[in-house]
Coordinates of C-alpha atoms and ligand atoms in Angstrom, one line a residue:
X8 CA -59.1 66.6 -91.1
X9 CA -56.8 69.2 -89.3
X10 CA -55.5 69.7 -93.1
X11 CA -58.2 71.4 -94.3
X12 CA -58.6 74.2 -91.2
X13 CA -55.1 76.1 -92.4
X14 CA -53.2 77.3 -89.2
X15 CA -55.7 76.1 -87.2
X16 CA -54.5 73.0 -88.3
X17 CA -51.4 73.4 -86.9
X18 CA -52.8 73.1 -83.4
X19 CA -55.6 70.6 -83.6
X20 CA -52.8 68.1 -85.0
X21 CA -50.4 69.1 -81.8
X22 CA -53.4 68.8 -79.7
X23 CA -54.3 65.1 -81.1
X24 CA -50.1 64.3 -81.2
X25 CA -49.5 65.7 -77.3
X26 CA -52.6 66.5 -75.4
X27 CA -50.9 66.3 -72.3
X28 CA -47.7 68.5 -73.1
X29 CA -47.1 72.5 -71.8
X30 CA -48.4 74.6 -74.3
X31 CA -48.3 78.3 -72.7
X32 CA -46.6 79.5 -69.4
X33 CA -46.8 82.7 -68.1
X34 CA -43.5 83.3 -66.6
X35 CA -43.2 80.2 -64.2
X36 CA -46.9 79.2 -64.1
X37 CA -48.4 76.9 -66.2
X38 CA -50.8 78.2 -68.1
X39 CA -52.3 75.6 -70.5
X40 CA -51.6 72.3 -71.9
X41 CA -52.2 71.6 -75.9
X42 CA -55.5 69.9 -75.4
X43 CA -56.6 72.8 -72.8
X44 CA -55.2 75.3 -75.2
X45 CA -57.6 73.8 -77.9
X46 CA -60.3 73.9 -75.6
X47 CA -60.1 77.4 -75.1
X48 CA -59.4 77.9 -78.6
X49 CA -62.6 76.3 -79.5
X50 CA -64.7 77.7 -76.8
X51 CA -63.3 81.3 -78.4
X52 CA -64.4 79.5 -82.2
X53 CA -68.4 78.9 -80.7
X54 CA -68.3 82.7 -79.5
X55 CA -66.9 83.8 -82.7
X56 CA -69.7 81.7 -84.3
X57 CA -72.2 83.2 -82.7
X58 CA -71.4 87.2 -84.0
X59 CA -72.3 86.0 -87.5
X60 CA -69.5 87.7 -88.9
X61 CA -68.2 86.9 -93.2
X62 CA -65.5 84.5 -93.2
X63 CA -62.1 86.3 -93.1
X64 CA -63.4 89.2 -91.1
X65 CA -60.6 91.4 -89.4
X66 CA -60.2 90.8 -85.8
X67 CA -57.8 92.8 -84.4
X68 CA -55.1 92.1 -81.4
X69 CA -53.9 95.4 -79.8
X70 CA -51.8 93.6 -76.5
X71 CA -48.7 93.6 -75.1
X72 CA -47.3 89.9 -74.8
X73 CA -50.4 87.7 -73.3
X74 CA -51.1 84.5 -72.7
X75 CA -54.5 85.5 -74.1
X76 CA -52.6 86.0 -77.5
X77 CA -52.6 82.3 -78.2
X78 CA -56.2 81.6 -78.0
X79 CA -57.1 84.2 -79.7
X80 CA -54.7 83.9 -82.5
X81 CA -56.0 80.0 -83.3
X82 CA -59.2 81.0 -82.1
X83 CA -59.9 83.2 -84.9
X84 CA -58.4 81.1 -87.5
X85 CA -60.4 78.1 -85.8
X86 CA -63.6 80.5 -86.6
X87 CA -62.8 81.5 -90.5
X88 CA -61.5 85.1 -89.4
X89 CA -58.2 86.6 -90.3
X90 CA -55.9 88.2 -87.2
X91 CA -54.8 91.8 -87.5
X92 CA -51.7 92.1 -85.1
X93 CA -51.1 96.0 -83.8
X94 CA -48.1 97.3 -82.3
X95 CA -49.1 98.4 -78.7
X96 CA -47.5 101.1 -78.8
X97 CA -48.8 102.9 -81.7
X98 CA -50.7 106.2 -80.6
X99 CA -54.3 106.1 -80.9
X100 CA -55.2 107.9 -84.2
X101 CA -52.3 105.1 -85.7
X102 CA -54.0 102.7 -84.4
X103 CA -57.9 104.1 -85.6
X104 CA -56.3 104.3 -88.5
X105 CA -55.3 100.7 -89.0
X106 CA -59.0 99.5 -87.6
X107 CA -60.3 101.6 -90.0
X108 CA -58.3 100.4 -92.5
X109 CA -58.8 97.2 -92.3
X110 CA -62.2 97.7 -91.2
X111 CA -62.1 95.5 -88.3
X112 CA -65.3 94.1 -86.8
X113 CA -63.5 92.9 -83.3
X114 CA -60.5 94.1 -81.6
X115 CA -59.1 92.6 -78.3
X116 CA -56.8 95.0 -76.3
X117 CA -56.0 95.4 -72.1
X118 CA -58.1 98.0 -70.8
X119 CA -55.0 99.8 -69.4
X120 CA -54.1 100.8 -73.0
X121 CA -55.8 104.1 -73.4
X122 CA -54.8 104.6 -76.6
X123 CA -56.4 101.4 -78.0
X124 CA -59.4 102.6 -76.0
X125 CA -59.7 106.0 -77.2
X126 CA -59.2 104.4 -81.0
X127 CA -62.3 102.5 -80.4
X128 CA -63.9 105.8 -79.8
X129 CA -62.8 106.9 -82.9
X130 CA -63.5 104.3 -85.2
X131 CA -67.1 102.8 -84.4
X132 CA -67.7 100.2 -86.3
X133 CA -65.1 97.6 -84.3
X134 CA -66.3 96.2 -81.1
X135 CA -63.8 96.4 -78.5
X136 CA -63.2 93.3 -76.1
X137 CA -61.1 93.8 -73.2
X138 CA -59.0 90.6 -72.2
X139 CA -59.1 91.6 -68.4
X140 CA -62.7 92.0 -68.3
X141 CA -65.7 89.1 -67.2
X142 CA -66.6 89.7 -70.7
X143 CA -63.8 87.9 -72.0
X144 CA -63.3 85.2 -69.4
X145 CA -67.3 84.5 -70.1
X146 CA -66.1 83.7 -74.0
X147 CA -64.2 81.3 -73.1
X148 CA -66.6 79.5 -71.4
X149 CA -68.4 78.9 -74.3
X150 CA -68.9 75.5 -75.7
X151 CA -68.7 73.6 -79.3
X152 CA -67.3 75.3 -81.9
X153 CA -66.7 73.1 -85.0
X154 CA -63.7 74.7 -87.0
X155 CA -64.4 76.5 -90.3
X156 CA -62.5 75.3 -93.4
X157 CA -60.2 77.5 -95.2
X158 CA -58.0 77.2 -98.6
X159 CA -53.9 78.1 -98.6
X160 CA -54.8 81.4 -100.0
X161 CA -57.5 82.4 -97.6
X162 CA -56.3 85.6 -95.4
X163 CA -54.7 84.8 -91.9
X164 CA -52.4 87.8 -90.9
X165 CA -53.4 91.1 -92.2
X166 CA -49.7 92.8 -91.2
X167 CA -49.3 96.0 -90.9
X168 CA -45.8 97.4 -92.1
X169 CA -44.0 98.9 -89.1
X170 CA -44.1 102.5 -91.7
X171 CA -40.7 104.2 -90.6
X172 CA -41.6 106.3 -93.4
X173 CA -45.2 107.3 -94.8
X174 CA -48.6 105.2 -93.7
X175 CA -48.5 101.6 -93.0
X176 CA -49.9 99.4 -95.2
X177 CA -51.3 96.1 -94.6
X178 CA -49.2 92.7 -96.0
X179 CA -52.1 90.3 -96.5
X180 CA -50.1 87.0 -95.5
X181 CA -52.8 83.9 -96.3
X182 CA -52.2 80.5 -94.5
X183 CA -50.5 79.2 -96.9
X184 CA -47.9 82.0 -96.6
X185 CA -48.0 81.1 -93.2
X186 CA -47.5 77.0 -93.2
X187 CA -44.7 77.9 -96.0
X188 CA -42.8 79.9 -93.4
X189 CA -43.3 77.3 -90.5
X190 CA -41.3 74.7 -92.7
X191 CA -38.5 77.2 -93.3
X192 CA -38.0 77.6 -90.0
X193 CA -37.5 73.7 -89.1
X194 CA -35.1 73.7 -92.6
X195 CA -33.6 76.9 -92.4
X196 CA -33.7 79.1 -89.6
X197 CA -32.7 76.2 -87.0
X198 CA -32.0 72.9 -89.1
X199 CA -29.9 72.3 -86.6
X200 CA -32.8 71.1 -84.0
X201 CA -35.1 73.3 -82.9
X202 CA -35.5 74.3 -78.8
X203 CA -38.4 73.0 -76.9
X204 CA -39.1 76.1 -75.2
X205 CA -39.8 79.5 -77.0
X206 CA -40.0 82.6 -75.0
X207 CA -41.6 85.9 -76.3
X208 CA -39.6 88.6 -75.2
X209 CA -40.2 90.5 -78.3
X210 CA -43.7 91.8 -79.7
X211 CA -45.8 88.7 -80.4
X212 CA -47.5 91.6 -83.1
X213 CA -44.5 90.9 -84.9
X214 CA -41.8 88.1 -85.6
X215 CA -42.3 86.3 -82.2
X216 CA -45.6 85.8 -82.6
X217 CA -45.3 84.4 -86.2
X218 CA -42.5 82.0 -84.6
X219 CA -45.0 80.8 -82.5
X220 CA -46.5 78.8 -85.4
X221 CA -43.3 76.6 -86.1
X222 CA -43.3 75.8 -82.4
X223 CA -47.0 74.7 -82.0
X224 CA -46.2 72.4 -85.2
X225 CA -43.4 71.4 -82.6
X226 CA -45.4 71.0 -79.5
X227 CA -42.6 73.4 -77.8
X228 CA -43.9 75.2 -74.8
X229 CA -44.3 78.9 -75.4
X230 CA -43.5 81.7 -72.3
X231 CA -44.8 84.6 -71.9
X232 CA -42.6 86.8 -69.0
X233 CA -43.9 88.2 -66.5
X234 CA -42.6 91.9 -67.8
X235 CA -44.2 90.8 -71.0
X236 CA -41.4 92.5 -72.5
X237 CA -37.5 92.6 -72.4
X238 CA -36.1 92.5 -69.0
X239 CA -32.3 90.6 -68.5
X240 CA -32.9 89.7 -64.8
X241 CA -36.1 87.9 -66.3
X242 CA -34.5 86.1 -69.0
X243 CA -31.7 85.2 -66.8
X244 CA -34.0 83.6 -64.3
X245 CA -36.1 82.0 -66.6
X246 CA -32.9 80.2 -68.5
X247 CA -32.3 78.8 -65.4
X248 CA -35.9 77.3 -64.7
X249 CA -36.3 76.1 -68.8
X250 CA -34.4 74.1 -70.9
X251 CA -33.6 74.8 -74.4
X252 CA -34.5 77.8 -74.5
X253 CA -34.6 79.8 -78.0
X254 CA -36.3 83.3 -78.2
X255 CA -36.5 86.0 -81.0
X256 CA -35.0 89.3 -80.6
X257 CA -34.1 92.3 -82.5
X258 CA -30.6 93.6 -82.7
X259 CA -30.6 95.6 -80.0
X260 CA -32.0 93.2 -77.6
X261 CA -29.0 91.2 -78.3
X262 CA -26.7 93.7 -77.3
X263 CA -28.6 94.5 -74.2
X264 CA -28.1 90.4 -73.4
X265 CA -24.5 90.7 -74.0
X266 CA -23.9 93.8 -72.2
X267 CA -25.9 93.0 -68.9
X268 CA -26.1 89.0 -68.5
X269 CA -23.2 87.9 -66.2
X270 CA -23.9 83.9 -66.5
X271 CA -23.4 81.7 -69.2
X272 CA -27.2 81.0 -70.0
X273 CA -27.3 77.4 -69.5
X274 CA -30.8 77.1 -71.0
X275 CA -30.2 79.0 -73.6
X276 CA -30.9 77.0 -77.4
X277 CA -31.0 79.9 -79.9
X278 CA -31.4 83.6 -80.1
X279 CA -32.8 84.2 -83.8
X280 CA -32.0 88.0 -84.5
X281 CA -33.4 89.3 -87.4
X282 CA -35.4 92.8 -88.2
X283 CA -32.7 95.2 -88.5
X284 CA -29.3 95.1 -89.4
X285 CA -27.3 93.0 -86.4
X286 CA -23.4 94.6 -86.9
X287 CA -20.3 92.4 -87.3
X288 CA -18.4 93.6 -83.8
X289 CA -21.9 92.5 -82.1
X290 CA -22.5 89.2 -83.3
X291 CA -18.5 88.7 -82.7
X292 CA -19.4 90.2 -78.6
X293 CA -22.0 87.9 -78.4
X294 CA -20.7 84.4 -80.1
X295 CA -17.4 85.0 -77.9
X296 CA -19.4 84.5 -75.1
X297 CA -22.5 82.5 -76.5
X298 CA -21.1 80.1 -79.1
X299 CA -23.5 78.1 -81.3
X300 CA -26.4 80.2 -80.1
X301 CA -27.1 82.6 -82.8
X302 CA -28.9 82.2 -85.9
X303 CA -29.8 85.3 -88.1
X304 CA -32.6 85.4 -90.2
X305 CA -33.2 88.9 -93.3
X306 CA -37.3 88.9 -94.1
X307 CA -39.5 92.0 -94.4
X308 CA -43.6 92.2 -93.3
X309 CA -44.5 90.7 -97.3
X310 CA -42.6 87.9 -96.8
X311 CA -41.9 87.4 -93.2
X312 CA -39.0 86.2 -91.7
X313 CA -38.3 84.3 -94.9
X314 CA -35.3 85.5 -97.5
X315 CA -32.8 84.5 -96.2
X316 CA -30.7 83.0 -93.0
X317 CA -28.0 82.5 -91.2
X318 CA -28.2 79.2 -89.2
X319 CA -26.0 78.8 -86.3
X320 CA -23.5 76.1 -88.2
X321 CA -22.7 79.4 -90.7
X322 CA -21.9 81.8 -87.4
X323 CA -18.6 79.7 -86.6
X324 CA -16.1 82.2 -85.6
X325 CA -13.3 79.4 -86.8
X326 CA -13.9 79.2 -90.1
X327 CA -12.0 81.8 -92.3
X328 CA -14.1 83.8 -94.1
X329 CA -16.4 84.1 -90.8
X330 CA -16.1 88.1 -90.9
X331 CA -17.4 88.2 -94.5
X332 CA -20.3 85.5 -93.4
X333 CA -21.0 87.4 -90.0
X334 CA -21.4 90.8 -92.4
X335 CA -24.0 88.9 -94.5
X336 CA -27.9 87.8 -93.6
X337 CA -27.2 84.2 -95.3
X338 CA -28.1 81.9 -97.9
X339 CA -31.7 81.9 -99.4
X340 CA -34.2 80.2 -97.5
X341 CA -35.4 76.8 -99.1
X342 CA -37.8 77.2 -102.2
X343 CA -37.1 81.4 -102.1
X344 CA -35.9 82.4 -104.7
X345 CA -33.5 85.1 -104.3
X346 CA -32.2 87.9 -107.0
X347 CA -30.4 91.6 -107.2
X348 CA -31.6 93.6 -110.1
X349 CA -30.7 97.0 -111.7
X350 CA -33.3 99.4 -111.8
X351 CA -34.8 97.8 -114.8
X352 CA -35.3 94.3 -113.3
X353 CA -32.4 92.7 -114.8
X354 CA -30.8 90.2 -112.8
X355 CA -26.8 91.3 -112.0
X356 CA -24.1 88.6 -110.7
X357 CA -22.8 88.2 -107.8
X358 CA -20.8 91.1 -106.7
X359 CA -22.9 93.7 -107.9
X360 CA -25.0 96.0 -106.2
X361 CA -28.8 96.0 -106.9
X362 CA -32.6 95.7 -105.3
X363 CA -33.4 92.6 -103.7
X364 CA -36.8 90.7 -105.4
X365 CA -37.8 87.5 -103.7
X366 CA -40.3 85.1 -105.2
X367 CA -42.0 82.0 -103.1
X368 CA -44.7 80.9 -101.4
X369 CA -44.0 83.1 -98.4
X370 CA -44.8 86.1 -100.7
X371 CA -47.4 88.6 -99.5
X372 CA -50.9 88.2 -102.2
X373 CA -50.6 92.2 -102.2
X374 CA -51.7 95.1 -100.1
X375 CA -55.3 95.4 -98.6
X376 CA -57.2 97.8 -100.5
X377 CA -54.0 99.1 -102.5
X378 CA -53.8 97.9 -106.2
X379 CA -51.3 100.6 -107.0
X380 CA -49.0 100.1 -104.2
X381 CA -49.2 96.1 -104.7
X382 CA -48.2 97.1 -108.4
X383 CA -45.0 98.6 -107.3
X384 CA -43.9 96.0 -105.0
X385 CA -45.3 92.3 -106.8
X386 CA -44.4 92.1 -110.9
X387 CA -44.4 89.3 -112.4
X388 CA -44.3 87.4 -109.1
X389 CA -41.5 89.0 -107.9
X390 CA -41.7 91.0 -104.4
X391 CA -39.4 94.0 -105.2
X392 CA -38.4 94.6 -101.3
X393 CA -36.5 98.4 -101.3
X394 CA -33.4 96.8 -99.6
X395 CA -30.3 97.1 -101.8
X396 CA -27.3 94.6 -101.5
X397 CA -25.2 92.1 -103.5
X398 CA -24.5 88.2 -103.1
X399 CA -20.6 86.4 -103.3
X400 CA -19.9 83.4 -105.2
X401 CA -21.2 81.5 -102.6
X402 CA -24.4 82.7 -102.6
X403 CA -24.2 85.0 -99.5
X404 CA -26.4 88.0 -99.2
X405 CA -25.1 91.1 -97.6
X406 CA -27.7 93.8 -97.0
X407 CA -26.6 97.2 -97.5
X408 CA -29.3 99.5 -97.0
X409 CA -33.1 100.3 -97.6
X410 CA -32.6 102.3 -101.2
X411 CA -34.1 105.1 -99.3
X412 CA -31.3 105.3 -97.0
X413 CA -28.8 105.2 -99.2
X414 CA -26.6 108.5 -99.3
X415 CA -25.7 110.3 -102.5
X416 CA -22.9 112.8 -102.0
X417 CA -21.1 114.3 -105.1
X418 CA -22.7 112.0 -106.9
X419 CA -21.0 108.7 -105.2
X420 CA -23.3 106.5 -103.5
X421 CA -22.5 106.1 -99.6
X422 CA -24.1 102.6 -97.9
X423 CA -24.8 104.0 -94.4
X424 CA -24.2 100.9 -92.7
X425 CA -21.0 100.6 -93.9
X426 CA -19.9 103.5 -92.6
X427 CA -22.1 102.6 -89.1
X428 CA -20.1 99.4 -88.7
X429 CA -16.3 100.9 -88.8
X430 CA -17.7 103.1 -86.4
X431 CA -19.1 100.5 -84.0
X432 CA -15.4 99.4 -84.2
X433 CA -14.8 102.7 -81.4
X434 CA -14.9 101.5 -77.8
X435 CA -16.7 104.1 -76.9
X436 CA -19.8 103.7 -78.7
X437 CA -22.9 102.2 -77.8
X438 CA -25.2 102.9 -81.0
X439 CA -24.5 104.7 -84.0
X440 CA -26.9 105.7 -87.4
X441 CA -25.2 107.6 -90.1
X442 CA -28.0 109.3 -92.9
X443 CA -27.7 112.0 -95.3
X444 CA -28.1 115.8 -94.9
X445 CA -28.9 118.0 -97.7
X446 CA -26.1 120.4 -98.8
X447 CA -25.5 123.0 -101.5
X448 CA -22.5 121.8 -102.3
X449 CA -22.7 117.9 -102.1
X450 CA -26.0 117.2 -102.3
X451 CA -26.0 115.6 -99.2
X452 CA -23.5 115.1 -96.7
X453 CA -22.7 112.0 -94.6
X454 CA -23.9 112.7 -90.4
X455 CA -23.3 110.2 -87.6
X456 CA -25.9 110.2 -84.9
X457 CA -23.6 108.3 -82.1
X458 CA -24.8 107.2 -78.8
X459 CA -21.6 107.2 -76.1
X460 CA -20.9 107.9 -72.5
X461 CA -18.4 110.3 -73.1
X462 CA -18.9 113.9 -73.5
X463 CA -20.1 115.1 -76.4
X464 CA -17.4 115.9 -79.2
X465 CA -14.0 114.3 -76.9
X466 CA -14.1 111.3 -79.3
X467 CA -14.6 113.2 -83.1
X468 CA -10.8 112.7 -83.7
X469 CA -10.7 109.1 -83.2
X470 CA -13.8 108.6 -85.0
X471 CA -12.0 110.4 -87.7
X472 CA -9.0 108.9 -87.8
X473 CA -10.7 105.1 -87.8
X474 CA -12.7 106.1 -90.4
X475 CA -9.7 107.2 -92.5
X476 CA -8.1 103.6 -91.7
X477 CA -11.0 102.2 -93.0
X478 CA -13.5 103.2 -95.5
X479 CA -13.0 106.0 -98.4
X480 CA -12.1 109.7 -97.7
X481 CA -15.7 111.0 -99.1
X482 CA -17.6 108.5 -97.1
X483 CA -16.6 109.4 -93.7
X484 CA -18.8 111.6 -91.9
X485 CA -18.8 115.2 -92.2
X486 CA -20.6 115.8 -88.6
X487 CA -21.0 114.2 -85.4
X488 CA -24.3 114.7 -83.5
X489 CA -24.4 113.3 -80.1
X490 CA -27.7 111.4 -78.6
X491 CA -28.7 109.8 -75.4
X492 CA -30.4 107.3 -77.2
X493 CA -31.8 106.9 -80.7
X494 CA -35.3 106.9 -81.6
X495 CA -36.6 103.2 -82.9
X496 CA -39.9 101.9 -83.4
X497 CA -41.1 98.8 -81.6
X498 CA -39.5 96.1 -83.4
X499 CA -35.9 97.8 -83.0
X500 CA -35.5 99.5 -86.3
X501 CA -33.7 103.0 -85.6
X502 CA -36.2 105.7 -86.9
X503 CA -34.0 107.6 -89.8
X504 CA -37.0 109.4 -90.9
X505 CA -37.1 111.3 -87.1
X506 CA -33.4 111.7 -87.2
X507 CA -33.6 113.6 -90.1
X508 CA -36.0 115.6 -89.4
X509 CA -33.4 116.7 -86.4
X510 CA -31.2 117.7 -89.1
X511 CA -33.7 119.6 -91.1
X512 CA -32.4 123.5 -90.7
X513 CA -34.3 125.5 -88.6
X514 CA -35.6 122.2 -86.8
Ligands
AMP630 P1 -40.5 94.7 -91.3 O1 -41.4 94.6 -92.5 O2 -41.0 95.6 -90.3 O3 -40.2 93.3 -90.8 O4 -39.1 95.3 -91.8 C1 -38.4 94.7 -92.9 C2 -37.1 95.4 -93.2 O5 -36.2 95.3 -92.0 C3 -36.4 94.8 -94.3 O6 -36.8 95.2 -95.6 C4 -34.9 95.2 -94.0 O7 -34.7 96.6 -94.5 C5 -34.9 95.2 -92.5 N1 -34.3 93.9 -92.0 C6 -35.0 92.8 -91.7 N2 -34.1 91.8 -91.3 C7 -32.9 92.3 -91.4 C8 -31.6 91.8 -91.2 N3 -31.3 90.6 -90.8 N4 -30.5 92.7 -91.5 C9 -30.7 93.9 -91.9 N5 -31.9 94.5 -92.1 C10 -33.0 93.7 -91.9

């Protein structure tokens, strides 16, 4: 039965429940219904079948939003083989590195990425499939393709983490870590109702196209746009042609929406922000003009999208602790368990300031290929995750920063974000990320990297003065550096580890 194939599963239930419902679309266009979706999925199974590959080979998926992500995503599951998903915009000796890695035996990619092309070059061993090639159309053309049974702790999803700092290592995140997180998203993420349309504006290599897996257990449709990326006049037009519409989108996306969309989004269900740290006087922007149309969820690559979250119902700008609860990434998801610890694993109470651990069945089985890494991040069960931060009474978390991040100046710890959120309070500016520079004297010294339309410098006073109206005398910043934009990865996450480099002297 469907229950023994894993994630597969998932879709060969849909496909038996509503054979005749939109699976994919492609913009506008149609693209596949479940049952032809499982067709293709199977067709792609037989091929796989044929290769004579070990169970839970890597296969990895190198491209930009597709509809070709879907059938290859089930279709490798459907085979026994595990999916390795790869930011497309890595360079090409990152991504040679990650196919070497994991030693992948297929990857997919479009042939207009050279870099994934020149990483095949480098690393020989993977066979490279291009998607817009007669050799791929020809695979799915293919016909049986029984499915391949798989156990909860078999590997689906070998994730690599996004690595703002150091090499990324690769989160091996079985199907039971997979089906876990599907269930917290119907309980947690929207128990409210979930959308019947999910759109993937943001990298399906990352959390969109791990919320495609609640929504095929579903039977939502999921869109791909037609920019297969983010683009506002897209997503404006395309909330006027779908209905319930809910998409996932980093922090930064969600400002974008709110400072370009004129309408009122009448399709819109949900936007779930999560992957990096959404500020209070955003989500405010954003639920003054889109109420009950937010949820936030806190996760991290070894147990994705799943600590904790903020459900729309907890993002009521009414209620009167809503600043506090707006500051915060939610309650613990259902069956997570959730602790801050001191630095020798002890568990603190609420108010105090520790490491986050989480424990659950969403919890990462280790790194691939790295038994000392894996030490330092699972003991005893416990996923030690690096962010620091500190529950209330009522069992809200509130992130304050990676423990990397975290400032020490004359000895006093400074939470960068705090001091990025008083000044996201100024008018005037767009994006802000406050680190650390090294200094004789201090040790380090608090600098704000602000993004702003206004010349350089004109604003330092003000900045100053709402600082000191704010937040400690020692924690506001020492310099201001002004940027036309900030350097971020893919998934949103502002790059600290460049910006410091910036500040490095002689740099
Ligand atoms: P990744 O493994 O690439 O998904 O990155 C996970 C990290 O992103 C977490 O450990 C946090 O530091 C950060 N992060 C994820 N979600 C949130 C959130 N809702 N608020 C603040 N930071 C977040």
């Amino acid at each position: 039965m469907y229950f023994d194939y894993g994630l597969a599963g998932l879709l060969m239930r849909r496909a038996i429940i509503t054979p005749d419902a939109p699976a994919v679309a492609f913009g506008k266009e149609p693209v596949a219904t479940y049952r032809q979706l499982m067709r293709r999925v199977e067709a792609f199974s037989a091929w796989a079948g044929t290769l004579g590959l070990p169970k839970g080979a890597r296969v990895a998926i190198v491209l930009k939003n597709h509809p070709a992500w879907f059938e290859i995503m089930f279709g490798c599951w459907h085979a026994g083989l595990s999916v390795v998903p790869v930011n497309v915009k890595l360079h090409a000796q990152e991504v040679a590195y990650i196919l070497d890695d994991c030693q992948a035996s297929l990857m997919f990619f479009d042939s207009e990425n050279t870099a994934a092309a020149e990483a095949l070059s480098l690393v020989k061993a993977a066979r490279g499939i291009a998607i817009d090639t007669s050799e791929y159309s020809d695979i799915l053309h293919s016909s049986g393709g029984a499915p391949v049974a798989v156990g909860p702790g078999s590997l689906a999803w070998l994730f690599y983490t996004s690595g703002t700092t150091g090499k990324p290592k690769g989160a091996m995140l079985s199907h039971g870590n997979l089906l876990a997180m599907c269930q917290c998203y119907a309980t947690d993420v929207e128990p409210e109702g979930m959308g019947s349309t999910l759109l993937h504006f943001a990298p399906m290599s990352h959390g969109s196209g791990l919320y495609m897996l609640p929504h095929v257990l579903h039977g939502s449709l999921q869109v791909v746009p037609e920019s297969r990326g983010f683009n506002v006049g897209e997503l404006e037009s395309l909330l006027e042609h779908y209905d319930a519409v809910s998409f996932f989108a980093a922090p930064t996306m969600v400002t974008r929406l709110v400072d370009n969309v004129r309408g009122s989004l009448p399709g819109l269900h949900t936007v779930i922000c999560g992957g990096a740290p959404m500020y209070v006087s955003d989500a405010f922007r954003f639920l003054e003009r889109f109420p009950n149309k937010l949820a936030q969820i806190y996760g991290q690559g070894e147990t994705p999208m799943t600590i904790t979250s903020l459900p729309k119902s907890l993002h009521d700008l009414a209620h009167p602790r809503s600043r506090e609860r707006l500051a915060s990434c939610g309650v613990a998801q259902t069956g997570i368990e959730v602790r801050i610890v001191d630095d020798t694993g002890q568990q603190l109470p609420a108010g105090e300031l520790g490491e986050i651990i989480v424990r659950g069945p969403t919890v990462m089985a280790g790194y691939w290929k790295r038994p000392e890494e894996t030490a330092k991040a699972l003991k005893a069960g416990w996923l030690y995750t690096g962010d620091i931060g500190t529950f209330d009474s009522e069992g809200f978390l509130t992130l304050k920063d990676r423990s990397k991040d975290v400032i020490i100046s004359g000895g006093s710890n400074i939470y960068p974000r705090e001091v990025e959120e008083i000044l996201l309070l100024h008018p005037k500016v767009k994006e802000v990320a406050v680190l650390g520079q090294q200094d004789d004297e201090w040790g380090e010294t608090v600098v704000a990297c602000i993004v702003t339309d206004e010349h350089p410098g004109t604003i330092n006073a003000e900045l100053e003065e709402l600082c000191l109206n704010h937040i400690a005398r020692f924690k506001r910043p020492k310099h201001y550096l002004y940027m036309s934009s900030l350097p971020k990865n893919a998934t949103g996450k502002v790059l600290k580890a460049e910006l410091r480099g910036l500040l490095k002297p002689g740099a």
